Short mmCIF file of C-alpha atoms in Angstrom, two decimals:
data_model
loop_
_atom_site.label_atom_id
_atom_site.label_comp_id
_atom_site.label_asym_id
_atom_site.label_seq_id
_atom_site.Cartn_x
_atom_site.Cartn_y
_atom_site.Cartn_z
CA MET A 4 -18.96 -4.62 1.97
CA LEU A 5 -17.87 -8.14 1.06
CA ASP A 6 -15.13 -8.09 3.70
CA ILE A 7 -17.86 -8.23 6.39
CA ALA A 8 -20.07 -10.61 4.43
CA GLU A 9 -20.66 -13.11 7.23
CA GLN A 10 -22.25 -10.55 9.53
CA LEU A 11 -24.29 -8.99 6.73
CA ASN A 12 -25.53 -12.43 5.72
CA ARG A 13 -26.78 -13.00 9.28
CA TRP A 14 -28.62 -9.68 9.16
CA PHE A 15 -30.25 -10.66 5.87
CA GLU A 16 -31.34 -13.96 7.42
CA GLU A 17 -32.77 -12.10 10.42
CA GLY A 18 -34.72 -9.76 8.13
CA ARG A 19 -32.86 -6.65 9.24
CA ASP A 20 -32.33 -3.45 7.32
CA PHE A 21 -28.87 -1.93 7.50
CA ALA A 22 -26.60 0.66 5.93
CA VAL A 23 -23.08 0.02 4.68
CA ALA A 24 -20.27 2.54 4.37
CA THR A 25 -17.61 1.33 1.94
CA VAL A 26 -14.24 2.90 1.16
CA VAL A 27 -14.31 3.44 -2.62
CA ALA A 28 -11.16 5.54 -3.11
CA VAL A 29 -8.00 6.39 -1.19
CA SER A 30 -5.23 8.90 -1.73
CA GLY A 31 -2.24 9.66 0.43
CA SER A 32 -1.64 7.71 3.62
CA ALA A 33 -4.75 5.97 4.92
CA PRO A 34 -5.27 3.06 7.35
CA ARG A 35 -7.54 0.95 5.11
CA GLY A 36 -7.96 0.53 1.37
CA PRO A 37 -10.88 0.33 -1.05
CA GLY A 38 -13.44 -2.27 -0.02
CA ALA A 39 -13.07 -1.72 3.73
CA ALA A 40 -16.54 -1.35 5.21
CA LEU A 41 -18.51 -0.42 8.29
CA ALA A 42 -22.17 -1.46 8.57
CA VAL A 43 -24.89 -0.34 10.99
CA ALA A 44 -28.05 -2.40 11.53
CA ASP A 45 -31.49 -0.99 12.29
CA ASP A 46 -30.96 -1.73 16.00
CA GLY A 47 -27.75 0.34 16.10
CA THR A 48 -25.32 -2.59 16.04
CA ALA A 49 -22.12 -1.79 14.12
CA VAL A 50 -19.54 -4.10 12.53
CA GLY A 51 -16.40 -3.44 10.52
CA SER A 52 -14.24 -0.37 10.07
CA VAL A 53 -13.37 2.14 7.35
CA SER A 54 -10.44 3.94 8.94
CA GLY A 55 -9.15 2.13 12.00
CA GLY A 56 -10.89 4.66 14.24
CA CYS A 57 -10.23 8.14 12.80
CA VAL A 58 -13.67 8.80 11.32
CA GLU A 59 -15.78 5.90 12.56
CA GLY A 60 -18.09 8.09 14.62
CA ALA A 61 -18.96 10.35 11.69
CA VAL A 62 -19.45 7.38 9.37
CA TYR A 63 -21.70 5.69 11.93
CA GLU A 64 -23.92 8.81 11.92
CA LEU A 65 -24.05 8.78 8.11
CA CYS A 66 -25.20 5.17 8.19
CA GLU A 67 -27.93 6.01 10.71
CA ARG A 68 -29.09 8.86 8.48
CA ALA A 69 -29.12 6.60 5.42
CA LEU A 70 -31.31 4.13 7.28
CA GLN A 71 -33.76 6.94 8.05
CA ASP A 72 -33.94 8.72 4.70
CA GLY A 73 -33.04 5.87 2.32
CA ARG A 74 -30.49 8.00 0.44
CA THR A 75 -27.08 6.97 -0.80
CA VAL A 76 -24.32 9.51 -0.13
CA ARG A 77 -20.64 9.75 -0.97
CA GLU A 78 -18.50 11.45 1.67
CA ARG A 79 -14.86 12.53 1.54
CA PHE A 80 -12.73 12.63 4.67
CA GLY A 81 -9.39 14.40 4.61
CA TYR A 82 -7.10 16.26 6.96
CA ASP A 83 -7.75 19.87 7.92
CA ASP A 84 -4.62 21.68 9.09
CA GLU A 85 -6.67 24.69 10.18
CA ASP A 86 -9.09 22.85 12.44
CA ALA A 87 -7.48 20.28 14.71
CA PHE A 88 -10.92 19.10 15.85
CA ALA A 89 -12.35 18.54 12.37
CA VAL A 90 -13.45 15.04 11.46
CA GLY A 91 -10.74 13.58 9.26
CA LEU A 92 -7.72 11.33 8.96
CA THR A 93 -4.92 12.23 11.34
CA CYS A 94 -2.48 10.41 9.02
CA GLY A 95 -3.00 13.09 6.37
CA GLY A 96 -4.65 10.96 3.70
CA VAL A 97 -8.03 11.20 2.00
CA VAL A 98 -10.72 8.52 1.79
CA ASP A 99 -13.97 8.54 -0.17
CA VAL A 100 -16.75 6.57 1.50
CA LEU A 101 -19.97 5.42 -0.19
CA VAL A 102 -22.85 5.03 2.28
CA THR A 103 -25.70 2.86 1.02
CA PRO A 104 -28.94 1.81 2.75
CA VAL A 105 -29.69 -1.88 2.20
CA ARG A 106 -33.16 -3.27 2.68
CA GLU A 107 -33.82 -6.94 3.33
CA ASP A 108 -35.26 -7.28 -0.18
CA ALA A 109 -32.03 -6.21 -1.97
CA PRO A 110 -31.53 -9.36 -4.08
CA VAL A 111 -28.25 -8.47 -5.82
CA VAL A 112 -26.45 -7.38 -2.68
CA ARG A 113 -27.83 -10.37 -0.81
CA ALA A 114 -26.60 -12.73 -3.54
CA GLY A 115 -23.14 -11.11 -3.46
CA VAL A 116 -22.92 -11.42 0.31
CA ALA A 117 -24.03 -15.07 0.17
CA ALA A 118 -21.45 -15.85 -2.56
CA ALA A 119 -18.70 -14.30 -0.44
CA CYS A 120 -19.76 -16.40 2.55
CA ARG A 121 -19.55 -19.55 0.42
CA GLY A 122 -16.03 -18.64 -0.67
CA GLU A 123 -17.04 -18.16 -4.31
CA SER A 124 -15.37 -15.72 -6.70
CA ALA A 125 -17.65 -12.80 -7.54
CA ALA A 126 -17.55 -9.04 -8.11
CA LEU A 127 -20.17 -6.59 -6.86
CA VAL A 128 -20.51 -3.43 -8.99
CA ARG A 129 -22.14 -0.26 -7.64
CA VAL A 130 -22.38 3.35 -8.76
CA ALA A 131 -19.93 5.43 -6.73
CA ASP A 132 -20.56 8.73 -8.52
CA GLY A 133 -22.87 9.91 -11.28
CA PRO A 134 -26.50 10.82 -11.95
CA ALA A 135 -28.81 10.52 -8.96
CA GLU A 136 -31.09 8.04 -10.72
CA LEU A 137 -28.25 5.49 -10.97
CA PHE A 138 -27.45 5.36 -7.27
CA GLY A 139 -28.74 2.14 -5.73
CA GLY A 140 -28.20 -0.02 -8.81
CA ALA A 141 -25.96 -3.07 -8.49
CA LEU A 142 -24.52 -5.88 -10.57
CA LEU A 143 -23.15 -9.21 -9.38
CA VAL A 144 -20.57 -10.52 -11.85
CA ARG A 145 -19.15 -14.04 -11.85
CA PRO A 146 -15.86 -15.31 -13.38
CA ASP A 147 -17.63 -16.85 -16.40
CA GLY A 148 -19.21 -13.48 -17.29
CA SER A 149 -22.69 -14.31 -16.10
CA PHE A 150 -24.31 -11.63 -13.97
CA GLY A 151 -27.41 -10.59 -12.11
CA GLY A 152 -29.05 -7.24 -11.46
CA GLY A 153 -28.55 -3.95 -13.28
CA LEU A 154 -27.27 -0.42 -12.84
CA GLY A 155 -30.39 1.26 -14.17
CA GLY A 156 -28.66 3.01 -17.05
CA GLY A 157 -29.44 0.70 -19.94
CA ARG A 158 -28.10 -2.47 -21.50
CA GLU A 159 -24.89 -0.96 -22.87
CA LEU A 160 -23.84 0.43 -19.49
CA ASP A 161 -24.42 -2.97 -17.90
CA ARG A 162 -22.48 -4.72 -20.68
CA VAL A 163 -19.41 -2.51 -20.27
CA ALA A 164 -19.62 -2.74 -16.48
CA VAL A 165 -19.71 -6.54 -16.62
CA ALA A 166 -16.71 -6.69 -18.95
CA GLU A 167 -14.61 -4.36 -16.80
CA ALA A 168 -15.67 -6.04 -13.55
CA ARG A 169 -14.83 -9.46 -14.94
CA ALA A 170 -11.32 -8.28 -15.82
CA MET A 171 -10.85 -6.83 -12.34
CA LEU A 172 -12.15 -10.04 -10.77
CA ASP A 173 -9.63 -12.08 -12.76
CA GLY A 174 -6.88 -10.07 -11.10
CA GLY A 175 -8.53 -10.00 -7.69
CA ARG A 176 -8.67 -6.19 -7.82
CA THR A 177 -11.05 -3.84 -6.02
CA GLY A 178 -11.39 -0.25 -7.19
CA THR A 179 -13.16 2.20 -9.48
CA PHE A 180 -13.34 2.91 -13.20
CA GLU A 181 -15.12 5.57 -15.21
CA VAL A 182 -17.52 5.28 -18.13
CA SER A 183 -19.93 7.62 -19.85
CA GLU A 184 -23.64 7.56 -19.07
CA SER A 185 -24.26 5.87 -22.42
CA GLY A 186 -21.90 3.05 -21.49
CA SER A 187 -18.95 3.99 -23.70
CA ARG A 188 -15.50 3.37 -22.27
CA CYS A 189 -14.64 7.06 -22.47
CA PRO A 190 -14.12 8.34 -18.91
CA GLY A 191 -16.65 10.76 -17.53
CA GLY A 192 -20.18 10.80 -16.27
CA VAL A 193 -20.30 7.66 -14.15
CA THR A 194 -17.83 6.19 -11.67
CA LEU A 195 -18.37 2.51 -10.91
CA PHE A 196 -16.96 0.76 -7.87
CA VAL A 197 -16.05 -2.93 -8.14
CA GLU A 198 -15.56 -5.12 -5.09
CA SER A 199 -13.82 -8.35 -6.02
CA ARG A 200 -14.06 -11.32 -3.73
CA MET A 201 -12.01 -14.45 -4.33
CA PRO A 202 -11.46 -17.58 -2.23
CA PRO A 203 -8.75 -17.00 0.39
CA PRO A 204 -5.16 -17.57 -0.78
CA ARG A 205 -3.49 -20.82 0.18
CA MET A 206 -0.69 -21.36 2.65
CA ILE A 207 0.81 -24.84 2.49
CA VAL A 208 3.02 -25.75 5.44
CA PHE A 209 5.29 -28.73 4.80
CA GLY A 210 6.47 -30.49 7.94
CA ALA A 211 4.20 -31.25 10.91
CA VAL A 212 6.65 -29.89 13.48
CA ASP A 213 6.09 -27.73 16.57
CA PHE A 214 6.91 -24.57 14.63
CA ALA A 215 4.21 -25.51 12.13
CA THR A 216 1.54 -25.49 14.84
CA ALA A 217 2.22 -21.83 15.56
CA LEU A 218 2.56 -20.96 11.86
CA VAL A 219 -0.86 -22.46 11.13
CA ARG A 220 -2.39 -20.07 13.68
CA ALA A 221 -0.52 -17.13 12.15
CA GLY A 222 -1.62 -18.12 8.65
CA LYS A 223 -5.26 -18.33 9.69
CA PHE A 224 -4.96 -14.92 11.37
CA LEU A 225 -3.68 -13.48 8.07
CA GLY A 226 -6.65 -14.93 6.18
CA TYR A 227 -5.02 -17.90 4.45
CA HIS A 228 -6.56 -21.29 3.80
CA VAL A 229 -3.93 -23.38 5.54
CA THR A 230 -2.88 -26.91 4.62
CA VAL A 231 -0.35 -28.98 6.57
CA CYS A 232 1.42 -31.75 4.66
CA ASP A 233 3.76 -34.39 6.08
CA ALA A 234 4.64 -37.90 4.99
CA ARG A 235 4.49 -39.15 8.60
CA PRO A 236 0.92 -39.95 9.74
CA VAL A 237 1.90 -40.01 13.41
CA PHE A 238 2.64 -36.26 13.28
CA ALA A 239 0.07 -34.96 10.79
CA THR A 240 -2.93 -35.32 13.10
CA ARG A 241 -5.97 -33.21 13.88
CA ALA A 242 -5.04 -33.24 17.56
CA ARG A 243 -1.76 -31.46 16.76
CA PHE A 244 -3.24 -29.08 14.17
CA PRO A 245 -6.85 -28.33 15.16
CA GLU A 246 -6.89 -24.99 13.31
CA ALA A 247 -5.60 -26.25 9.95
CA ASP A 248 -8.13 -26.28 7.10
CA GLU A 249 -6.59 -29.44 5.65
CA LEU A 250 -4.24 -32.18 6.80
CA VAL A 251 -2.46 -34.23 4.13
CA VAL A 252 -0.37 -37.34 4.69
CA ASP A 253 1.83 -37.64 1.61
CA TRP A 254 5.35 -37.02 0.40
CA PRO A 255 5.56 -33.22 0.11
CA HIS A 256 6.83 -33.06 -3.49
CA ARG A 257 4.19 -35.52 -4.64
CA TYR A 258 1.39 -33.58 -2.99
CA LEU A 259 2.65 -30.26 -4.37
CA ARG A 260 2.60 -31.63 -7.91
CA ARG A 261 -1.02 -32.73 -7.67
CA THR A 262 -2.57 -29.88 -5.70
CA GLY A 263 -3.71 -26.51 -7.02
CA THR A 264 -1.59 -23.38 -6.55
CA ASP A 265 -1.72 -19.87 -7.99
CA ALA A 266 0.10 -16.55 -7.87
CA ARG A 267 -1.16 -15.91 -4.31
CA THR A 268 -0.03 -19.23 -2.82
CA VAL A 269 2.53 -19.28 0.01
CA LEU A 270 4.74 -22.34 0.51
CA CYS A 271 6.55 -22.78 3.85
CA VAL A 272 9.00 -25.69 4.12
CA LEU A 273 9.72 -26.48 7.76
CA THR A 274 11.01 -30.05 7.44
CA HIS A 275 14.75 -29.12 7.08
CA ASP A 276 15.43 -32.69 5.98
CA ALA A 277 17.15 -33.08 2.60
CA LYS A 278 15.16 -36.12 1.57
CA PHE A 279 11.99 -34.05 1.84
CA ASP A 280 13.32 -30.57 1.09
CA VAL A 281 15.26 -31.07 -2.13
CA PRO A 282 12.59 -32.74 -4.29
CA LEU A 283 9.95 -30.41 -2.80
CA LEU A 284 11.90 -27.21 -3.47
CA GLU A 285 12.93 -28.43 -6.90
CA ALA A 286 9.22 -28.42 -7.78
CA ALA A 287 8.22 -25.37 -5.72
CA LEU A 288 10.80 -22.98 -7.17
CA ARG A 289 9.51 -23.67 -10.67
CA LEU A 290 5.91 -22.80 -9.81
CA PRO A 291 4.44 -19.29 -10.25
CA VAL A 292 3.59 -18.91 -6.55
CA ALA A 293 3.89 -15.82 -4.34
CA PHE A 294 6.35 -17.05 -1.74
CA VAL A 295 8.67 -20.02 -1.15
CA GLY A 296 10.51 -20.17 2.16
CA ALA A 297 12.46 -22.90 3.92
CA MET A 298 13.53 -23.29 7.54
CA GLY A 299 17.02 -24.24 8.60
CA SER A 300 20.38 -22.92 9.73
CA ARG A 301 22.74 -21.15 7.36
CA ARG A 302 24.74 -24.37 7.16
CA THR A 303 21.57 -26.27 6.26
CA HIS A 304 20.79 -23.62 3.63
CA ALA A 305 24.26 -23.90 2.08
CA ASP A 306 23.92 -27.67 1.81
CA ARG A 307 20.40 -27.34 0.44
CA ASP A 308 21.56 -24.77 -2.12
CA ARG A 309 24.32 -27.12 -3.30
CA ARG A 310 21.92 -30.04 -3.68
CA LEU A 311 19.39 -27.93 -5.59
CA ARG A 312 22.08 -26.74 -7.99
CA GLU A 313 23.08 -30.35 -8.56
CA ALA A 314 19.40 -31.05 -9.32
CA GLY A 315 19.56 -28.48 -12.12
CA LEU A 316 18.01 -25.33 -10.63
CA THR A 317 19.27 -22.05 -12.06
CA ASP A 318 20.45 -18.92 -10.24
CA VAL A 319 17.17 -17.19 -11.15
CA GLU A 320 15.10 -20.03 -9.69
CA LEU A 321 17.22 -20.23 -6.54
CA ALA A 322 16.93 -16.47 -6.03
CA ARG A 323 13.22 -16.98 -5.31
CA LEU A 324 13.99 -19.10 -2.23
CA ARG A 325 13.73 -17.29 1.10
CA SER A 326 16.03 -19.23 3.36
CA PRO A 327 16.49 -19.15 6.26
CA ILE A 328 12.81 -18.24 6.33
CA GLY A 329 11.59 -15.26 8.38
CA LEU A 330 12.71 -11.77 9.37
CA ASP A 331 15.36 -11.21 12.02
CA LEU A 332 13.29 -10.63 15.16
CA GLY A 333 15.57 -12.55 17.48
CA ALA A 334 12.86 -15.24 17.65
CA ARG A 335 13.34 -18.28 19.88
CA THR A 336 9.97 -19.88 20.57
CA PRO A 337 7.71 -21.47 17.93
CA GLU A 338 5.29 -18.55 18.32
CA GLU A 339 8.03 -15.95 17.86
CA THR A 340 9.38 -17.85 14.86
CA ALA A 341 5.90 -18.03 13.33
CA LEU A 342 5.63 -14.26 13.80
CA SER A 343 8.93 -13.69 11.99
CA ILE A 344 7.80 -15.92 9.09
CA ALA A 345 4.41 -14.21 8.91
CA ALA A 346 6.13 -10.80 8.91
CA GLU A 347 8.29 -11.78 5.93
CA ILE A 348 5.23 -13.08 4.06
CA VAL A 349 3.38 -9.79 4.60
CA ALA A 350 6.45 -7.77 3.59
CA ALA A 351 6.82 -9.81 0.39
CA ARG A 352 3.12 -9.48 -0.38
CA ARG A 353 2.86 -5.74 0.26
CA GLY A 354 6.29 -4.57 -0.84
CA GLY A 355 7.58 -3.75 2.63
CA THR A 356 11.24 -3.59 3.59
CA GLY A 357 11.06 -5.22 7.01
CA VAL A 358 13.05 -2.42 8.67
CA PRO A 359 11.72 -0.46 11.67
CA LEU A 360 9.45 2.46 10.77
CA THR A 361 10.93 4.61 13.55
CA GLY A 362 13.16 7.21 11.97
CA ALA A 363 13.11 5.52 8.58
CA GLY A 364 11.28 8.27 6.68
CA MET A 365 9.58 5.74 4.41
CA PRO A 366 5.91 5.32 3.47
CA ILE A 367 3.81 3.53 6.09
CA HIS A 368 1.05 2.43 3.71
CA HIS A 369 1.84 0.85 0.35
CA ASP A 370 -0.28 -0.14 -2.63
CA VAL A 371 -0.17 -3.78 -3.72
CA ASP A 372 2.73 -2.99 -6.05
CA GLY A 373 4.75 -1.52 -3.21
CA ALA A 374 4.23 2.14 -4.18
CA GLU A 375 3.16 4.76 -1.69
CA ARG A 376 -0.43 5.85 -2.06
CA GLY A 377 -0.17 9.37 -3.41
CA GLY A 378 -2.44 12.35 -3.53
CA ASP A 379 -3.10 15.63 -1.78
CA GLY A 380 -5.10 16.02 1.38
CA GLY A 381 -8.66 17.24 1.02
CA SER A 382 -11.46 18.68 3.04
CA ARG A 383 -14.63 16.86 3.91
CA SER A 384 -17.27 17.05 1.21
CA ARG A 385 -20.43 15.23 0.25
CA SER A 386 -22.36 14.21 -2.82
CA ALA A 387 -25.75 12.58 -2.59
CA ALA A 388 -28.31 10.84 -4.68
#
């Protein structure tokens, strides 16, 4: 539910009751992964999505029912070859959805939603399967191991849940794990669902050029916290980049060395000027970031590669550089170029190939490690607390 935290926070502030349907497990090909959510308020307003449209109507009805009877249910939606009109995923996958009624006085959920709205790292733990008396319990776990709430199964269950959730939060992972009812780490008895929420990843765009204006918009659309850095104050202005989260006037390599980056950070070098590019890329290619790309012609790239080798970069370090940046879309305009860059970033992040899906016979949906989500199709079933 944390992916729709802003709307849920408004409903809390308005004193509304609502029900949230959250994807807790996926197998096979499915449009959205664990953590995707659809919520329905007590006035019938709906926000979010669990499937991109395949089962939204049925999930909406489950949320309405949860608001009426106050019961948490877990529903499975699969594909039924025998009944073309059955509610299910037309893509052939299976999703498990946890539907939970949330009253305005739900302090743990409210705290988790508020933390997500503030951009804080936190993990919300809920019971996805197990004894009826445990449904409705929740834990909010923070990176330092502090937590609030409880699952209702005793201190040992909470302790193990906090430890596991903290480890998942460190890796930014959302998913399930199993423990026994007593809290031992042996699988069986209780399935816990952990939603991790971290601050958005960073995209740093170096070079306040026209192409950067379009790339900032694309980066914001993809959910990045976007910074534009340029040594020239006349170009790095709010008027030129109204949608950027940050504007920095500094030499790119100097700024990169003093700012914070992590394994999710994307660095896009659009300056294509050796006096900026070489010292910047010399630093960037030695950082453990997710993506380093640089704009320029193939001739510019060859010259840049030579200069970087002279600066001491190894073949392994240079292999990380995506240059010329972007996928081959035949782009001409700044907007088209930004689209090609954004497409390469998504492909690198999700393990995509960048080739057309038509006739390719490859998986459409990938896990974060690039593997196809596996599993057999299933019929629709329900468990309730």
